[in-house]
Tab-separated table of C-alpha atoms and ligand atoms in Angstrom:
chain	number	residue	atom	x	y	z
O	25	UNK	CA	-90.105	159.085	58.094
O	26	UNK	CA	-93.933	160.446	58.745
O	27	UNK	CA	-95.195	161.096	55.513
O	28	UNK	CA	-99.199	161.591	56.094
O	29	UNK	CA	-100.757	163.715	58.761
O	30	UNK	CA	-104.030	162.829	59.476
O	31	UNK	CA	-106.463	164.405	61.907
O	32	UNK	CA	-109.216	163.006	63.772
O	33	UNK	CA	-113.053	163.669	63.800
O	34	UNK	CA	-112.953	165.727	66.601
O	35	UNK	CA	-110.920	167.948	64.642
O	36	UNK	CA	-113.254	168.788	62.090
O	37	UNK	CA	-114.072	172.747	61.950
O	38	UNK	CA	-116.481	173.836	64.265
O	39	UNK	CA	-117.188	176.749	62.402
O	40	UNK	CA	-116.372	178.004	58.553
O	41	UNK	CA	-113.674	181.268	58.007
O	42	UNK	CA	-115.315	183.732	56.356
O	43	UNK	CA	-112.736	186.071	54.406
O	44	UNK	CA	-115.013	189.044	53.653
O	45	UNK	CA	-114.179	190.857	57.261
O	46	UNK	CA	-110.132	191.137	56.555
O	47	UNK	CA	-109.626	192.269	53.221
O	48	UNK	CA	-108.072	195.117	53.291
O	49	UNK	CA	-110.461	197.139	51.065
O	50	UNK	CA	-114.224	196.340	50.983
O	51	UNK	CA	-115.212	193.641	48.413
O	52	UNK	CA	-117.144	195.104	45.832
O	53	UNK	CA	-121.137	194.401	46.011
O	54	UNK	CA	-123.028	192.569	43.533
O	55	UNK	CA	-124.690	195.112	41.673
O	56	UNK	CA	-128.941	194.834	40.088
O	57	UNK	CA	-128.591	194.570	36.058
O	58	UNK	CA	-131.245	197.061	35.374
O	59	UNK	CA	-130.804	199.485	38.046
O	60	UNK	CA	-127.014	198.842	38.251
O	61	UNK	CA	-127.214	199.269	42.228
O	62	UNK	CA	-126.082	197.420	45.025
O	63	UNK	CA	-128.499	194.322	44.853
O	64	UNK	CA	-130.673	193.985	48.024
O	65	UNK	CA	-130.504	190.429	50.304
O	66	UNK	CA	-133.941	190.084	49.229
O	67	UNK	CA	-134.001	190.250	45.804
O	68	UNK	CA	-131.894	186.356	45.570
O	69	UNK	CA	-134.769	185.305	47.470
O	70	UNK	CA	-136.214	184.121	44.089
O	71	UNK	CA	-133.584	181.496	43.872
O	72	UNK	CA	-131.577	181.066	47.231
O	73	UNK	CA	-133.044	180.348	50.870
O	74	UNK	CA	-132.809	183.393	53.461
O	75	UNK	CA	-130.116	181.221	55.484
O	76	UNK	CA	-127.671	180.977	52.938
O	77	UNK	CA	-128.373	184.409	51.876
O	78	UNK	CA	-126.991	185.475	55.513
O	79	UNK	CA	-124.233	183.532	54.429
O	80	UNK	CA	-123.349	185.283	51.375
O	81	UNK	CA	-123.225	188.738	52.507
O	82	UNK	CA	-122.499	188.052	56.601
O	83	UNK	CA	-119.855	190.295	58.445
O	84	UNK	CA	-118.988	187.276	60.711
O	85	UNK	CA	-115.919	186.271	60.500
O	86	UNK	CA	-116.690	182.788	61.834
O	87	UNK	CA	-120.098	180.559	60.996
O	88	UNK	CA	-120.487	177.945	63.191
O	89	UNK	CA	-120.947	174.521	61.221
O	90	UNK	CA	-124.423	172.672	62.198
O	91	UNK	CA	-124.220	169.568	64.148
O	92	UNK	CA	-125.492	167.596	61.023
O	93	UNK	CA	-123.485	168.445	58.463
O	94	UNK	CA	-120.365	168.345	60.581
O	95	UNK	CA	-122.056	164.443	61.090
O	96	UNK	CA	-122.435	163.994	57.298
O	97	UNK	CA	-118.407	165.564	57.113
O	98	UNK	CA	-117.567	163.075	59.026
O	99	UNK	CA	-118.164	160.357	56.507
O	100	UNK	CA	-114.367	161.453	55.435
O	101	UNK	CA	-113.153	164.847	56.606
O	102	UNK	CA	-110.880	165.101	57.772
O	103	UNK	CA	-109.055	164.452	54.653
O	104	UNK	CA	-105.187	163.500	55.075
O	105	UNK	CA	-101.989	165.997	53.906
O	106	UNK	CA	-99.463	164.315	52.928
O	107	UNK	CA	-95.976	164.670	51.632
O	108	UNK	CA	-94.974	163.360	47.869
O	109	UNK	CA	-91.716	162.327	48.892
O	110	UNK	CA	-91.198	159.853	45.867
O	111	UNK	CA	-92.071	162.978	43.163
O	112	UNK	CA	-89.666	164.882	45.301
O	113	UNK	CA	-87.198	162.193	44.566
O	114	UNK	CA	-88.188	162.070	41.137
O	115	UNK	CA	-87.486	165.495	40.307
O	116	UNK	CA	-84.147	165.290	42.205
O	117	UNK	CA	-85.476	168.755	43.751
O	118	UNK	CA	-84.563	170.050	47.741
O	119	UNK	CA	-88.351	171.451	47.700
O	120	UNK	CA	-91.047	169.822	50.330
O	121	UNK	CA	-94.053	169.030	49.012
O	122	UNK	CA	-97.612	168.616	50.754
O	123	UNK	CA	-100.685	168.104	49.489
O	124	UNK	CA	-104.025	167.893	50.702
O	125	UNK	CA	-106.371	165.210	49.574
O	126	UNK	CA	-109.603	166.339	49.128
O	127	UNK	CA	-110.109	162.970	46.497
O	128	UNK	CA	-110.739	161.422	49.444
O	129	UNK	CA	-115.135	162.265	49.991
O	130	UNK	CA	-117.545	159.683	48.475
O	131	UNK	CA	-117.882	162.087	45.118
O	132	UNK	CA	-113.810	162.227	44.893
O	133	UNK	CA	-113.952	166.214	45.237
O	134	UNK	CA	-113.870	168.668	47.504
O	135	UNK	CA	-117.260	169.780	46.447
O	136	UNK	CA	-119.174	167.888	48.687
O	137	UNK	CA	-117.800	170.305	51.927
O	138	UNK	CA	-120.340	173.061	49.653
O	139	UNK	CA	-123.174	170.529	48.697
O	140	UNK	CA	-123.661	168.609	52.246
O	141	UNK	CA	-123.547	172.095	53.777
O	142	UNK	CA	-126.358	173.713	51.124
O	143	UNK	CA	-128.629	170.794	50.844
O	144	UNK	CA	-128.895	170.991	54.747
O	145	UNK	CA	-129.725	174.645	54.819
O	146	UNK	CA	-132.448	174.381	51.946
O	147	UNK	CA	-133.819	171.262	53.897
O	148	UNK	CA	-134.117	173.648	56.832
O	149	UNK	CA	-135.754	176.252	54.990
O	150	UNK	CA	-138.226	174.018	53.523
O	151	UNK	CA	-137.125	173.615	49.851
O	152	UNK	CA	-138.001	170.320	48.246
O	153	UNK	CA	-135.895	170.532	45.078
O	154	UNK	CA	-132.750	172.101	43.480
O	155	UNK	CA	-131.880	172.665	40.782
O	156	UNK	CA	-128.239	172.993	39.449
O	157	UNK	CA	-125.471	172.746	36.835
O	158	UNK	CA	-122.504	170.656	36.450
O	159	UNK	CA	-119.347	170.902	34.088
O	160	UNK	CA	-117.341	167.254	34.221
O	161	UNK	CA	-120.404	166.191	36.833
O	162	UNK	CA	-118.172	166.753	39.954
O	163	UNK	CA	-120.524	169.357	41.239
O	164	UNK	CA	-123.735	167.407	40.131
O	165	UNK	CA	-122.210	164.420	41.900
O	166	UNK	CA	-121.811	166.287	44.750
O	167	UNK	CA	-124.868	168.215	45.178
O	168	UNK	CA	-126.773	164.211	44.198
O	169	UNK	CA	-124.811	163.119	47.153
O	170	UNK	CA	-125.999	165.548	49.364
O	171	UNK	CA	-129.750	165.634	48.470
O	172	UNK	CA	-129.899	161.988	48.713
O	173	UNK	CA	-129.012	162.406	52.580
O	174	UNK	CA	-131.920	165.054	53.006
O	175	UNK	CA	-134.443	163.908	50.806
O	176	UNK	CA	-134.218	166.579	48.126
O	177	UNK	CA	-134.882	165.929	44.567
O	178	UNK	CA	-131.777	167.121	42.524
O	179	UNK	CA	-132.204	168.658	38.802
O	180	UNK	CA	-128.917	168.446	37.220
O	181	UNK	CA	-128.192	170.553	33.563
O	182	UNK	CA	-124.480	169.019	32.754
O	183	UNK	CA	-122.823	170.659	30.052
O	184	UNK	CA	-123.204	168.551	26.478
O	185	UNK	CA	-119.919	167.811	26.015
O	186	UNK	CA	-119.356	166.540	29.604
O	187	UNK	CA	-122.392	164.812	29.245
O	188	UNK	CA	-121.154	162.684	26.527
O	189	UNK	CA	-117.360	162.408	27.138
O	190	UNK	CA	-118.460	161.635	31.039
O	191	UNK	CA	-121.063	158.998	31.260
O	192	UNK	CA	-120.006	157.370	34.701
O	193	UNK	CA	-120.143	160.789	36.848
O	194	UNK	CA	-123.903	160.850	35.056
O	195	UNK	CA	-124.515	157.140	36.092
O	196	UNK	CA	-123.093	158.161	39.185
O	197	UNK	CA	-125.296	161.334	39.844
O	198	UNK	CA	-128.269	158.528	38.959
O	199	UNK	CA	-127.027	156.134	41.679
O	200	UNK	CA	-127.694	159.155	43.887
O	201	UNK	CA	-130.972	159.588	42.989
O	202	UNK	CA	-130.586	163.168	40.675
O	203	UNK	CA	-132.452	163.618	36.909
O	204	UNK	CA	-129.696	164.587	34.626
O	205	UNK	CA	-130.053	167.108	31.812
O	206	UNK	CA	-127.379	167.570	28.805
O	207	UNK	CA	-127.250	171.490	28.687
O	208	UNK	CA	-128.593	173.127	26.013
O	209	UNK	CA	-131.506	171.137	26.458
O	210	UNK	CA	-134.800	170.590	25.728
O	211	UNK	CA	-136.283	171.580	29.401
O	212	UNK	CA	-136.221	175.377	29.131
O	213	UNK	CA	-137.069	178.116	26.990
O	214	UNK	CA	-133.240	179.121	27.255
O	215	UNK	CA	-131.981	176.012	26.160
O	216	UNK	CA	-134.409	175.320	23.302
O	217	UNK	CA	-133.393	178.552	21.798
O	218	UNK	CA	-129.351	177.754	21.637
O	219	UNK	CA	-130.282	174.305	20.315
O	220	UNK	CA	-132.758	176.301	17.381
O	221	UNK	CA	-130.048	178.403	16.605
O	222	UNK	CA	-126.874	175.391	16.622
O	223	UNK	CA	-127.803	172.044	17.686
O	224	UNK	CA	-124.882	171.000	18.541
O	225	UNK	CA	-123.856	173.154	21.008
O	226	UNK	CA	-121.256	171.769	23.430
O	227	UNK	CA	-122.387	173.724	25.983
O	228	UNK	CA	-120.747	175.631	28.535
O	229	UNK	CA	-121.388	176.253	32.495
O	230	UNK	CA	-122.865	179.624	31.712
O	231	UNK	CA	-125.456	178.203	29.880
O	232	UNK	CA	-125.858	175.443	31.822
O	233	UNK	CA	-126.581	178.244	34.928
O	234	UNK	CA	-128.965	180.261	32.998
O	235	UNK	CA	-131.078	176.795	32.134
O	236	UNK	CA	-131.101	175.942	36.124
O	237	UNK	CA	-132.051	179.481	36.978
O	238	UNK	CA	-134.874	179.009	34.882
O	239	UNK	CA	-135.532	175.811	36.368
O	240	UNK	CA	-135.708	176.934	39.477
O	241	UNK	CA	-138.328	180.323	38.573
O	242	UNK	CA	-140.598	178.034	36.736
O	243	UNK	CA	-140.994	175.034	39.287
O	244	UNK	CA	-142.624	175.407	42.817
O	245	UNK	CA	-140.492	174.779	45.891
O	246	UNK	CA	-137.732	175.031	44.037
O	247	UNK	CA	-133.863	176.480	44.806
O	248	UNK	CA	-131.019	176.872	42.959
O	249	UNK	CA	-127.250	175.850	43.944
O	250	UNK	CA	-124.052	176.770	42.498
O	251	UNK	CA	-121.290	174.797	43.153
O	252	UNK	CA	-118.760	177.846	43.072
O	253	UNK	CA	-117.667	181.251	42.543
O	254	UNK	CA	-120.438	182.910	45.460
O	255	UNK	CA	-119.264	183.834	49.008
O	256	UNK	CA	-120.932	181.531	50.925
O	257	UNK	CA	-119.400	178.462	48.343
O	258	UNK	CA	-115.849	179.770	49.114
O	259	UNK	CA	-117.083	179.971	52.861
O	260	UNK	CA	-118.026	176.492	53.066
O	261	UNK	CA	-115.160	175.420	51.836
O	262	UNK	CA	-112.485	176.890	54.480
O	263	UNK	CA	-112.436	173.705	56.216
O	264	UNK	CA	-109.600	172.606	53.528
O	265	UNK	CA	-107.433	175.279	54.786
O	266	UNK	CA	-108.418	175.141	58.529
O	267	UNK	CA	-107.508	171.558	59.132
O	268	UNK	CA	-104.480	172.222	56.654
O	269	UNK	CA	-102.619	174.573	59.134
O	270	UNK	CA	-103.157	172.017	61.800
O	271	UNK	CA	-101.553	169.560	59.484
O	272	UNK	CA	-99.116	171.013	58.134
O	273	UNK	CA	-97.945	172.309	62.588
O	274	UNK	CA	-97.973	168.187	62.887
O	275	UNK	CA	-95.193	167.932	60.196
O	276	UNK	CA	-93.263	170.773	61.551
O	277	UNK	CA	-93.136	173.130	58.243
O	278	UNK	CA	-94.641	176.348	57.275
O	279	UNK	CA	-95.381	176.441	53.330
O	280	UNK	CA	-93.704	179.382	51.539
O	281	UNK	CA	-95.902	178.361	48.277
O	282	UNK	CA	-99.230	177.651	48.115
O	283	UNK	CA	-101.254	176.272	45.021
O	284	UNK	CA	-104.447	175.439	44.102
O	285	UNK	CA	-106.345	175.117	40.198
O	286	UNK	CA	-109.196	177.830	39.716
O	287	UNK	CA	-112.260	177.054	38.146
O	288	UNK	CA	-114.936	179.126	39.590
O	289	UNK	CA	-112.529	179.332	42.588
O	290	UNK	CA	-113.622	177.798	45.646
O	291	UNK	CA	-110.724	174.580	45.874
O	292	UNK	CA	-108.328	177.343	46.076
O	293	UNK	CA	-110.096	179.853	48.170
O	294	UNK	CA	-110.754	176.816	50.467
O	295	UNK	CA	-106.734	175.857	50.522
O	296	UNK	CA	-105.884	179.520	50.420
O	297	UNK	CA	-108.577	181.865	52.365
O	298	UNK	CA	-107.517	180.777	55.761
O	299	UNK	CA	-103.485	181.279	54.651
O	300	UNK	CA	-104.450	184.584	53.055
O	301	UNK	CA	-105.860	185.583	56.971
O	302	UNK	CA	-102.140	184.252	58.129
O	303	UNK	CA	-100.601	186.383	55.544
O	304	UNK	CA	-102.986	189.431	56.402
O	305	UNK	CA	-102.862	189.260	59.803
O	306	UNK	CA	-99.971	187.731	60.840
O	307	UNK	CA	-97.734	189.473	57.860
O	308	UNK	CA	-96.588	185.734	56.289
O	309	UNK	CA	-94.595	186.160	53.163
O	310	UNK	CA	-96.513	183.304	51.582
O	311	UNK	CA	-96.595	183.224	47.441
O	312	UNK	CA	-100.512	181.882	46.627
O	313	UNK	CA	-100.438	180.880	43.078
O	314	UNK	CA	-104.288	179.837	41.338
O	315	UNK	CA	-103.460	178.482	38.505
O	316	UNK	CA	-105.900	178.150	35.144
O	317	UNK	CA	-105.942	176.667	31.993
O	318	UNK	CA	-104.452	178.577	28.795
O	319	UNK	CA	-107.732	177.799	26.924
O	320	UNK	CA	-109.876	179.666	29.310
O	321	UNK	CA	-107.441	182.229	31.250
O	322	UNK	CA	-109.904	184.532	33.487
O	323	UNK	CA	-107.397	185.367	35.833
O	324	UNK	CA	-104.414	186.081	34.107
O	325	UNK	CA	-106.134	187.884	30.557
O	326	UNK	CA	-109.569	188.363	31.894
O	327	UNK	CA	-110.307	191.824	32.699
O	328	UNK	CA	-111.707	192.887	36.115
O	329	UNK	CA	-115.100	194.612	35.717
O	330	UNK	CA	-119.103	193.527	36.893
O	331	UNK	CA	-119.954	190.956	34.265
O	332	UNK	CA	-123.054	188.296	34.847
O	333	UNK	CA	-122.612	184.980	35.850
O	334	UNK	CA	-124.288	183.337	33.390
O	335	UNK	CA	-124.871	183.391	29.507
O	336	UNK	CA	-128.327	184.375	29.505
O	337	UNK	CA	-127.935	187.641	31.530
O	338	UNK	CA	-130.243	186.422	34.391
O	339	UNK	CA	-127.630	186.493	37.603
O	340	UNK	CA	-126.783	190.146	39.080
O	341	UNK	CA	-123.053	191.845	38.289
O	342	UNK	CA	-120.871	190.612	40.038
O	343	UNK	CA	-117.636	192.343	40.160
O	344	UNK	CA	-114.915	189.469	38.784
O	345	UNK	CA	-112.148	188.172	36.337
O	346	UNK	CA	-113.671	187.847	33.589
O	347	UNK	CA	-113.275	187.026	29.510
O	348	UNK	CA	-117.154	187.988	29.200
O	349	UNK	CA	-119.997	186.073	29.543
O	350	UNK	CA	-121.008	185.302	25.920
O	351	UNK	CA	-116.957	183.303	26.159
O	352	UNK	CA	-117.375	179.919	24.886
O	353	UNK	CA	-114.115	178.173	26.012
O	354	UNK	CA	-112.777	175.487	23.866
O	355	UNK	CA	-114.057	171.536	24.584
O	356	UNK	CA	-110.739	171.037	26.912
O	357	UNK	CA	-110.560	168.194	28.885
O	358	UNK	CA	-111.145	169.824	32.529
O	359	UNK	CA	-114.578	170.697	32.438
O	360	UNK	CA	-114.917	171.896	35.776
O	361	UNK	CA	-112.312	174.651	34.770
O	362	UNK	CA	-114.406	175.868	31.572
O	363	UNK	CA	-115.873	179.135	33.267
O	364	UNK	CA	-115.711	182.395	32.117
O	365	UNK	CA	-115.509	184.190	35.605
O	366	UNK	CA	-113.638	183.919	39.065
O	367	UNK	CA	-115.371	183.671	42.503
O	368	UNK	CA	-115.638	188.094	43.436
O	369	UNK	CA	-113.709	186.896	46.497
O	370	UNK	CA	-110.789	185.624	44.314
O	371	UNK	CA	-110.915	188.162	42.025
O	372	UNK	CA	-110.913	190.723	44.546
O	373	UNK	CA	-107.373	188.908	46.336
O	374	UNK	CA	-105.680	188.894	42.910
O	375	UNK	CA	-106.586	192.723	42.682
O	376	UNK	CA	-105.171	193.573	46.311
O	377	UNK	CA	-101.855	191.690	45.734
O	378	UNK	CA	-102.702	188.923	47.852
O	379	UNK	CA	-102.084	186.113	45.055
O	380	UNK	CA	-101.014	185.235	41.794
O	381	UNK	CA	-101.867	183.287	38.812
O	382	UNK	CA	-100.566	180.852	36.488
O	383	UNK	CA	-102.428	179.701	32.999
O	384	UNK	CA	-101.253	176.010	31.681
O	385	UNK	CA	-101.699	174.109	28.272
O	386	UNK	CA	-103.531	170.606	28.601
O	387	UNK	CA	-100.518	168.731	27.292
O	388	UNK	CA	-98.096	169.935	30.357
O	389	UNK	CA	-100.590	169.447	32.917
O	390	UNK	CA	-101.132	165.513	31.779
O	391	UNK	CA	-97.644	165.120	31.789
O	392	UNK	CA	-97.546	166.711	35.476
O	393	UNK	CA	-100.555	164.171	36.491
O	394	UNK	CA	-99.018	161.071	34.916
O	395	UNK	CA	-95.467	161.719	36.563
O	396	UNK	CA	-97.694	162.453	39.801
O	397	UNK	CA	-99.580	159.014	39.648
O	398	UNK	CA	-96.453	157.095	38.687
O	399	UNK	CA	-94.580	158.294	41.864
O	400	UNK	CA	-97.854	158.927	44.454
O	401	UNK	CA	-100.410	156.466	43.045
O	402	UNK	CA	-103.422	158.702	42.990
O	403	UNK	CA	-104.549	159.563	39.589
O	404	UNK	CA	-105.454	163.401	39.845
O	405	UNK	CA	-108.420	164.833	38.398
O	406	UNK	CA	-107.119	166.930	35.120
O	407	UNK	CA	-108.709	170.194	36.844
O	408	UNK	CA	-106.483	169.344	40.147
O	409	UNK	CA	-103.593	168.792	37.851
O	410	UNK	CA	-103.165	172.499	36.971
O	411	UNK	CA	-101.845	172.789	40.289
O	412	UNK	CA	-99.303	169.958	39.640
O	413	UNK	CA	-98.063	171.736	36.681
O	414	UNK	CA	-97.436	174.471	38.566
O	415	UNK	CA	-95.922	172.335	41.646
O	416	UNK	CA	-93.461	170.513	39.244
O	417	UNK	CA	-92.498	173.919	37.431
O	418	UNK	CA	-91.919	175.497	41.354
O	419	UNK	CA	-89.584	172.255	42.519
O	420	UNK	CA	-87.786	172.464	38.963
O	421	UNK	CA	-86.881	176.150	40.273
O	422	UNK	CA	-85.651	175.075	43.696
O	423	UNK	CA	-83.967	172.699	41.570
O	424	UNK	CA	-82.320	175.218	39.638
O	425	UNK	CA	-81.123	177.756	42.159
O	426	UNK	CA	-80.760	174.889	45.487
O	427	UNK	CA	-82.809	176.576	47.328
O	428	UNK	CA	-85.512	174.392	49.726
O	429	UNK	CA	-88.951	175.585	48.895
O	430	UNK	CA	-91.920	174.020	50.903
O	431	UNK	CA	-94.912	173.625	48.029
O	432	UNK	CA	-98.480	172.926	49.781
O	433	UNK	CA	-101.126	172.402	47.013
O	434	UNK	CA	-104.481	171.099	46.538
O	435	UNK	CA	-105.021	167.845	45.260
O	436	UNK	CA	-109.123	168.619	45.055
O	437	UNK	CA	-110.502	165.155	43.266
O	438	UNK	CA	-109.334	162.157	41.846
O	439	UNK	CA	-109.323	161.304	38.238
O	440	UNK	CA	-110.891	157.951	38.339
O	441	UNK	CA	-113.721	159.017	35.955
O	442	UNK	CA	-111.827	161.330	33.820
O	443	UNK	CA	-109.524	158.413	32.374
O	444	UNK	CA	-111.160	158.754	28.517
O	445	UNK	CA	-109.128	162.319	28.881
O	446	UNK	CA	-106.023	160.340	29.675
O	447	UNK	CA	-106.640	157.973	27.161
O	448	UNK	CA	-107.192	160.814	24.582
O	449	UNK	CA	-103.529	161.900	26.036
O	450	UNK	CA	-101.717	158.448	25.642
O	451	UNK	CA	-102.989	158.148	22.015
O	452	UNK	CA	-100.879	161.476	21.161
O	453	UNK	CA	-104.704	163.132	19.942
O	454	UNK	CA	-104.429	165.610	22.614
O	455	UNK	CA	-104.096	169.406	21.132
O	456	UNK	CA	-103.472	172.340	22.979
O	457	UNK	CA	-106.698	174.707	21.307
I	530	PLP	C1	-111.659	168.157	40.895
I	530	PLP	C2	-112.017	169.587	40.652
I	530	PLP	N1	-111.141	170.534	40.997
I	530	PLP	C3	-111.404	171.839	40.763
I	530	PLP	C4	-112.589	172.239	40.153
I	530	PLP	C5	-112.778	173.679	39.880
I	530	PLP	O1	-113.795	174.281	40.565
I	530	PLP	P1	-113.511	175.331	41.700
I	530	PLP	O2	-112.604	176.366	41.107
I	530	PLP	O3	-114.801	175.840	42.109
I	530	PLP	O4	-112.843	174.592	42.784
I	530	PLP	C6	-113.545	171.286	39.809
I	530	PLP	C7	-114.819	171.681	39.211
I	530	PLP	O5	-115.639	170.907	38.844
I	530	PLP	C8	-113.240	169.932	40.063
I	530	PLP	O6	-114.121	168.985	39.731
């Protein structure tokens, strides 16, 4: 029985899916903090090249993907889907389920599809440096990864707590030639102000935005890059979902649920965006489920109103899910899901109907990762195993009532560097804050 569905490298999108030109309703804009008015291109020009700029507020629905960073994708897109027949056994349920492997790039995300693609287009424009944050260092990693191929220097603020419960993504964002920064730090005005007031300050990724923002205004030839939440992030990654469909044509299924964890939201708008055309266009009756954790639950008790990005106040409104941006979500052990907000773009689905959401406690989404690694080997990042929790809970159901559900989630990174979380797991000191 064919259980993986691999692709070949001449099947690698040719050009990213760009969900702003089908919603049904416009997308609200992001909106100037003083003036409180739709914010002009040219005002990110401060901290974002003009090309990716295009990006974030084109009307194309497809943008073709350069010749060298399909080259770069190459390296190991596309990534395989395959079926988890064994923790199908396991749970004795009739449900299919896929996944899709983005573990599989050098950083063991799927944030390198964003990073190679904005490194290239800064290189183009003629930056020399960016500047960046990074919860559990995925993003960091990433973004290292991808400067190291241009020649970019790469300034890194990782949140404190990451910083210290995550040494080998730090060593790792060294290997790749970044400087690394625990946020609050010492390098900006911001961050020596939260460290006078408590010094020690976890951190969070709000913060740790504000200090590259200010990074990036005080040093010359200098960019910032966000590893999430903007249009042109969620953009980049629709190549998940494009070669996905192929895939999932090669095993001879159609999903009925799709899942993917939210954190700023671009895994799941990557899985999801190019289903959510499908379901707009082509009236599929898919359920799309982003799921969150309890401790930080901007999707499902967030409200939806223009709140900034970062702690500091220094992005523009942006109209979003959000549990404000002064939050400070508990020290849980998915960093890369500690984020106050929601890409606009997913915020904006959830709003029109298009999706759901799901909020999980740490405990239950270890258990869903162990049972997944004891039946399908890979260990999954504890920010990819939200969706497993909510995978297992959806094949208990078809369980239940014997009906055959076909589950397709997002498996977005591996959890290779995150095992001091499982540790903290197997030694029964895990709490649910
Ligand atoms: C493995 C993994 N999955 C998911 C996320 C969440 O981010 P996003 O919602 O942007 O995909 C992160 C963030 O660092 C991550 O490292």
């Amino acid at each position: 029985m064919q259980t993986r569905f691999d692709l070949t490298q001449k099947d690698i999108p040719t050009s990213w899916y760009n969900l702003l030109t089908d919603f049904p309703e416009p997308l609200p804009p992001p909106l100037h903090p003083g003036t409180k008015e739709p914010i002009p291109p040219e005002a990110l020009e401060a901290i974002f090249p003009k090309n990716l700029i295009a990006q974030e507020v084109s009307s194309e629905r497809w943008i073709e993907v350069p010749e060298p960073v399909r080259d770069i994708y190459a390296l190991w897109r596309p990534t395989p889907l395959l079926r988890a027949v064994r923790l199908e056994k396991a749970l004795q349920t009739p449900a299919h389920i896929y996944y899709k492997y983005e573990g599989a790039s050098p950083a063991g995300s799927h944030k390198p599809n964003t990073a190679v693609a904005q490194a290239y287009f800064n290189k183009e424009a003629g930056t020399k440096r960016l500047a960046t944050e990074t919860g559990a260092g995925q993003w960091g990693s990433s973004l290292a990864f991808a400067c190291s191929f241009f020649g970019l220097e790469c300034n890194v603020y990782m949140v404190k707590i990451s910083y210290q419960q995550k040494p080998y993504r730090r060593m790792l964002m060294h290997t790749w030639g970044a400087t690394v920064h625990p946020s609050p730090s010492d390098q900006t005005e911001y961050g020596r102000k939260i460290l006078a007031e408590d010094p020690n300050c976890p951190g969070s990724l709000g913060m740790a935005i504000s200090e590259a923002i200010e990074d990036t205004m005080t040093h010359p030839n200098t960019k910032y890059s966000l590893g999430s939440v903007l249009n042109h992030v969620c953009l980049h990654q629709s190549v998940i979902g494009q070669e996905t469909i192929k895939q999932m044509e090669m095993a001879g299924e159609e999903p009925d649920t799709i899942i993917g964890c939210c954190g700023g939201g671009s895994n799941f708008a990557g899985l999801a965006f190019p289903f959510i055309r499908k379901k707009i266009k082509e009236k599929k009756n898919y359920r799309i489920v982003g799921v969150e954790p309890s401790a930080c639950p901007t999707l499902t008790k967030g409200d939806l109103r223009y709140d900034f990005g970062d702690t500091a106040e220094t992005t523009p409104l942006l109209m979003m899910y959000t549990l404000g941006h002064k939050f400070m979500p508990p020290s849980i052990h998915s960093g890369g899901l500690r984020y106050h907000g929601m890409a606009p773009m997913v915020s904006h689905a959830l709003k029109l109907g298009l999706m759901e959401a799901e909020a999980y406690h740490q405990t239950k989404i270890f258990e869903a990762a162990i049972l997944f690694a004891r039946n399908e080997g890979v260990v999954p990042a504890p920010e990819s195993a939200h969706a497993i929790a909510s995978v297992v809970s959806e094949a208990i159901k078809s369980r239940e009532d014997g009906k055959k559900r076909v589950i397709l989630f997002n498996l977005s990174g591996h959890g290779l560097l995150d095992l001091s979380a499982y540790e903290v797991y197997f030694t029964g000191k895990m709490q649910d804050p």
